[in-house]
Amino acid sequence: MFTTRSTILGLNERYPWAAGVVAVPVTIVALLGVIMLPYLFVPLLVLAGVALVVTEYYALRQETDEHHTRAVAGAWQPDRPAGSNTEMIRGTTNLPQAEWEARARAAAAAAHARAAEARARAEATQARALAAEAEALAAEAEVFEAQAGATEASHAAHARATEARNRAARLRLEADAKSTRWSPRTF
């Protein structure tokens, strides 16, 4: 019973699209069956749901029991990196305690040196990032100054154009006024 469950889960991991291929037609048949023959399909659906819940419950109990059995048997070992410090320090068991302590101090000093080097690299990287940010802000300020200069020049040109239009309009009005004063129609 439980090997079937693991086989189905294995297939589900290998072929994830297969769940949709099976689930969609089964769902359609179940819905049509509930609509057409509710006295037959509703108890069948309830029975199938109960069977799934019971199967999952017993499978979970079996997995938990297997896990406890492996843990009690001592099959589980903690993960350790290949070059761990304890293997380096206690590589030989015939060394006296003073030698072990000296090796431990040397390993600690090497670790402190690596940490100091990493901190120095991080500070240098941070300084480069701050310098790049300062350069970017300076470039942005130059762009804003150029835009402001262009805006001022644009406003000045706009003001000169407006002034020229106004002068042209005044001259047209004066010309119209002069032409209407001396026109033969006014007499």
Short mmCIF file of C-alpha atoms in Angstrom, two decimals:
data_model
loop_
_atom_site.label_atom_id
_atom_site.label_comp_id
_atom_site.label_asym_id
_atom_site.label_seq_id
_atom_site.Cartn_x
_atom_site.Cartn_y
_atom_site.Cartn_z
CA MET A 1 0.00 0.00 0.00
CA PHE A 2 2.76 2.43 0.92
CA THR A 3 5.03 1.42 -1.93
CA THR A 4 2.25 2.47 -4.29
CA ARG A 5 2.20 5.86 -2.58
CA SER A 6 5.96 6.30 -2.98
CA THR A 7 5.73 5.18 -6.61
CA ILE A 8 3.00 7.73 -7.28
CA LEU A 9 4.98 10.47 -5.55
CA GLY A 10 8.08 9.50 -7.56
CA LEU A 11 6.11 9.72 -10.79
CA ASN A 12 4.71 13.07 -9.68
CA GLU A 13 8.24 14.41 -9.18
CA ARG A 14 9.40 13.12 -12.58
CA TYR A 15 6.29 14.11 -14.53
CA PRO A 16 4.60 17.11 -12.85
CA TRP A 17 2.28 17.67 -15.83
CA ALA A 18 0.75 14.20 -15.37
CA ALA A 19 -1.20 15.36 -12.31
CA GLY A 20 -3.19 17.74 -14.50
CA VAL A 21 -3.76 15.09 -17.15
CA VAL A 22 -5.29 12.78 -14.54
CA ALA A 23 -6.95 15.33 -12.26
CA VAL A 24 -8.92 17.28 -14.88
CA PRO A 25 -10.87 14.33 -16.37
CA VAL A 26 -11.45 12.78 -12.93
CA THR A 27 -12.80 16.11 -11.64
CA ILE A 28 -15.11 16.49 -14.65
CA VAL A 29 -16.44 12.93 -14.27
CA ALA A 30 -16.94 13.43 -10.52
CA LEU A 31 -18.84 16.70 -10.99
CA LEU A 32 -21.04 15.24 -13.72
CA GLY A 33 -21.66 12.16 -11.57
CA VAL A 34 -22.65 14.29 -8.57
CA ILE A 35 -25.03 16.27 -10.77
CA MET A 36 -26.57 13.28 -12.56
CA LEU A 37 -26.49 10.57 -9.84
CA PRO A 38 -25.96 12.30 -6.50
CA TYR A 39 -27.02 9.30 -4.37
CA LEU A 40 -24.26 7.20 -5.94
CA PHE A 41 -21.39 9.67 -6.39
CA VAL A 42 -21.55 11.68 -3.15
CA PRO A 43 -20.92 8.59 -0.96
CA LEU A 44 -18.19 7.47 -3.37
CA LEU A 45 -16.47 10.87 -3.12
CA VAL A 46 -16.70 10.83 0.68
CA LEU A 47 -15.27 7.30 0.73
CA ALA A 48 -12.39 8.32 -1.57
CA GLY A 49 -11.62 11.34 0.64
CA VAL A 50 -11.57 9.21 3.79
CA ALA A 51 -9.30 6.67 2.06
CA LEU A 52 -6.84 9.43 1.11
CA VAL A 53 -6.77 10.84 4.64
CA VAL A 54 -6.25 7.40 6.22
CA THR A 55 -3.50 6.53 3.73
CA GLU A 56 -1.64 9.77 4.43
CA TYR A 57 -1.99 9.26 8.19
CA TYR A 58 -0.49 5.76 8.12
CA ALA A 59 2.23 6.78 5.65
CA LEU A 60 3.25 9.65 7.93
CA ARG A 61 3.35 7.31 10.93
CA GLN A 62 5.50 4.85 9.00
CA GLU A 63 7.93 7.61 7.93
CA THR A 64 8.15 8.88 11.51
CA ASP A 65 8.82 5.36 12.82
CA GLU A 66 11.53 4.80 10.20
CA HIS A 67 13.13 8.12 11.10
CA HIS A 68 13.19 7.23 14.81
CA THR A 69 14.63 3.80 14.01
CA ARG A 70 17.45 5.33 11.95
CA ALA A 71 18.15 7.95 14.63
CA VAL A 72 18.32 5.33 17.41
CA ALA A 73 20.50 3.03 15.30
CA GLY A 74 23.00 5.86 14.86
CA ALA A 75 22.79 5.95 11.09
CA TRP A 76 22.56 9.72 11.13
CA GLN A 77 25.83 11.68 11.15
CA PRO A 78 26.02 15.46 11.36
CA ASP A 79 27.29 17.17 8.24
CA ARG A 80 30.83 18.46 8.56
CA PRO A 81 32.81 20.29 5.92
CA ALA A 82 35.75 18.40 4.46
CA GLY A 83 38.39 20.76 5.85
CA SER A 84 36.98 21.45 9.29
CA ASN A 85 39.21 22.96 11.97
CA THR A 86 38.73 20.10 14.43
CA GLU A 87 40.25 17.64 11.96
CA MET A 88 43.18 19.97 11.38
CA ILE A 89 43.79 20.54 15.09
CA ARG A 90 43.32 16.94 16.20
CA GLY A 91 44.91 15.32 13.17
CA THR A 92 47.21 13.26 15.33
CA THR A 93 45.99 11.95 18.65
CA ASN A 94 49.49 11.27 20.04
CA LEU A 95 50.32 14.97 20.47
CA PRO A 96 50.54 16.39 23.98
CA GLN A 97 47.96 18.88 25.26
CA ALA A 98 50.37 21.83 24.87
CA GLU A 99 50.88 21.03 21.19
CA TRP A 100 47.12 20.86 20.64
CA GLU A 101 46.70 24.23 22.33
CA ALA A 102 49.49 25.72 20.20
CA ARG A 103 47.84 24.43 17.03
CA ALA A 104 44.47 25.78 18.20
CA ARG A 105 46.04 29.22 18.85
CA ALA A 106 47.68 29.13 15.41
CA ALA A 107 44.37 28.22 13.78
CA ALA A 108 42.61 31.01 15.70
CA ALA A 109 45.30 33.52 14.68
CA ALA A 110 44.93 32.46 11.04
CA ALA A 111 41.15 32.84 11.30
CA HIS A 112 41.55 36.31 12.82
CA ALA A 113 43.96 37.27 10.02
CA ARG A 114 41.49 36.06 7.38
CA ALA A 115 38.69 37.98 9.10
CA ALA A 116 40.81 41.17 9.23
CA GLU A 117 41.65 40.78 5.55
CA ALA A 118 37.97 40.31 4.69
CA ARG A 119 37.07 43.41 6.73
CA ALA A 120 39.76 45.43 4.92
CA ARG A 121 38.45 44.27 1.54
CA ALA A 122 34.90 45.15 2.58
CA GLU A 123 35.98 48.62 3.72
CA ALA A 124 37.88 49.20 0.46
CA THR A 125 34.85 48.10 -1.53
CA GLN A 126 32.63 50.40 0.52
CA ALA A 127 35.03 53.31 -0.07
CA ARG A 128 34.97 52.65 -3.83
CA ALA A 129 31.17 52.54 -3.75
CA LEU A 130 31.02 55.86 -1.90
CA ALA A 131 33.46 57.43 -4.39
CA ALA A 132 31.34 56.19 -7.30
CA GLU A 133 28.21 57.56 -5.63
CA ALA A 134 29.93 60.94 -5.15
CA GLU A 135 30.94 61.00 -8.83
CA ALA A 136 27.39 60.17 -9.85
CA LEU A 137 26.01 62.97 -7.67
CA ALA A 138 28.54 65.43 -9.13
CA ALA A 139 27.54 64.43 -12.67
CA GLU A 140 23.88 64.82 -11.74
CA ALA A 141 24.59 68.30 -10.36
CA GLU A 142 26.33 69.24 -13.63
CA VAL A 143 23.30 68.02 -15.57
CA PHE A 144 20.99 70.10 -13.38
CA GLU A 145 23.22 73.16 -13.86
CA ALA A 146 23.19 72.65 -17.63
CA GLN A 147 19.42 72.26 -17.58
CA ALA A 148 19.08 75.40 -15.49
CA GLY A 149 21.31 77.31 -17.91
CA ALA A 150 19.32 76.00 -20.85
CA THR A 151 16.10 76.91 -19.07
CA GLU A 152 17.35 80.44 -18.37
CA ALA A 153 18.47 80.81 -22.00
CA SER A 154 15.12 79.46 -23.14
CA HIS A 155 13.27 81.91 -20.89
CA ALA A 156 15.42 84.79 -22.16
CA ALA A 157 14.82 83.77 -25.78
CA HIS A 158 11.11 83.41 -25.08
CA ALA A 159 11.05 86.87 -23.49
CA ARG A 160 12.90 88.37 -26.50
CA ALA A 161 10.49 86.63 -28.89
CA THR A 162 7.50 87.89 -26.92
CA GLU A 163 8.97 91.40 -26.93
CA ALA A 164 9.54 91.20 -30.70
CA ARG A 165 5.96 90.00 -31.25
CA ASN A 166 4.62 92.83 -29.12
CA ARG A 167 6.70 95.40 -31.03
CA ALA A 168 5.52 93.92 -34.32
CA ALA A 169 1.91 94.09 -33.16
CA ARG A 170 2.38 97.73 -32.05
CA LEU A 171 3.96 98.63 -35.37
CA ARG A 172 1.08 96.95 -37.22
CA LEU A 173 -1.43 98.85 -35.13
CA GLU A 174 0.41 102.10 -35.77
CA ALA A 175 0.61 101.29 -39.45
CA ASP A 176 -3.11 100.47 -39.52
CA ALA A 177 -3.87 103.64 -37.61
CA LYS A 178 -1.81 105.76 -40.02
CA SER A 179 -3.26 104.08 -43.05
CA THR A 180 -6.83 104.63 -41.84
CA ARG A 181 -6.17 108.32 -41.00
CA TRP A 182 -5.03 109.23 -44.47
CA SER A 183 -7.24 106.92 -46.34
CA PRO A 184 -9.58 108.42 -48.95
CA ARG A 185 -12.53 106.59 -47.43
CA THR A 186 -12.49 108.69 -44.29
CA PHE A 187 -13.42 111.86 -46.23
#
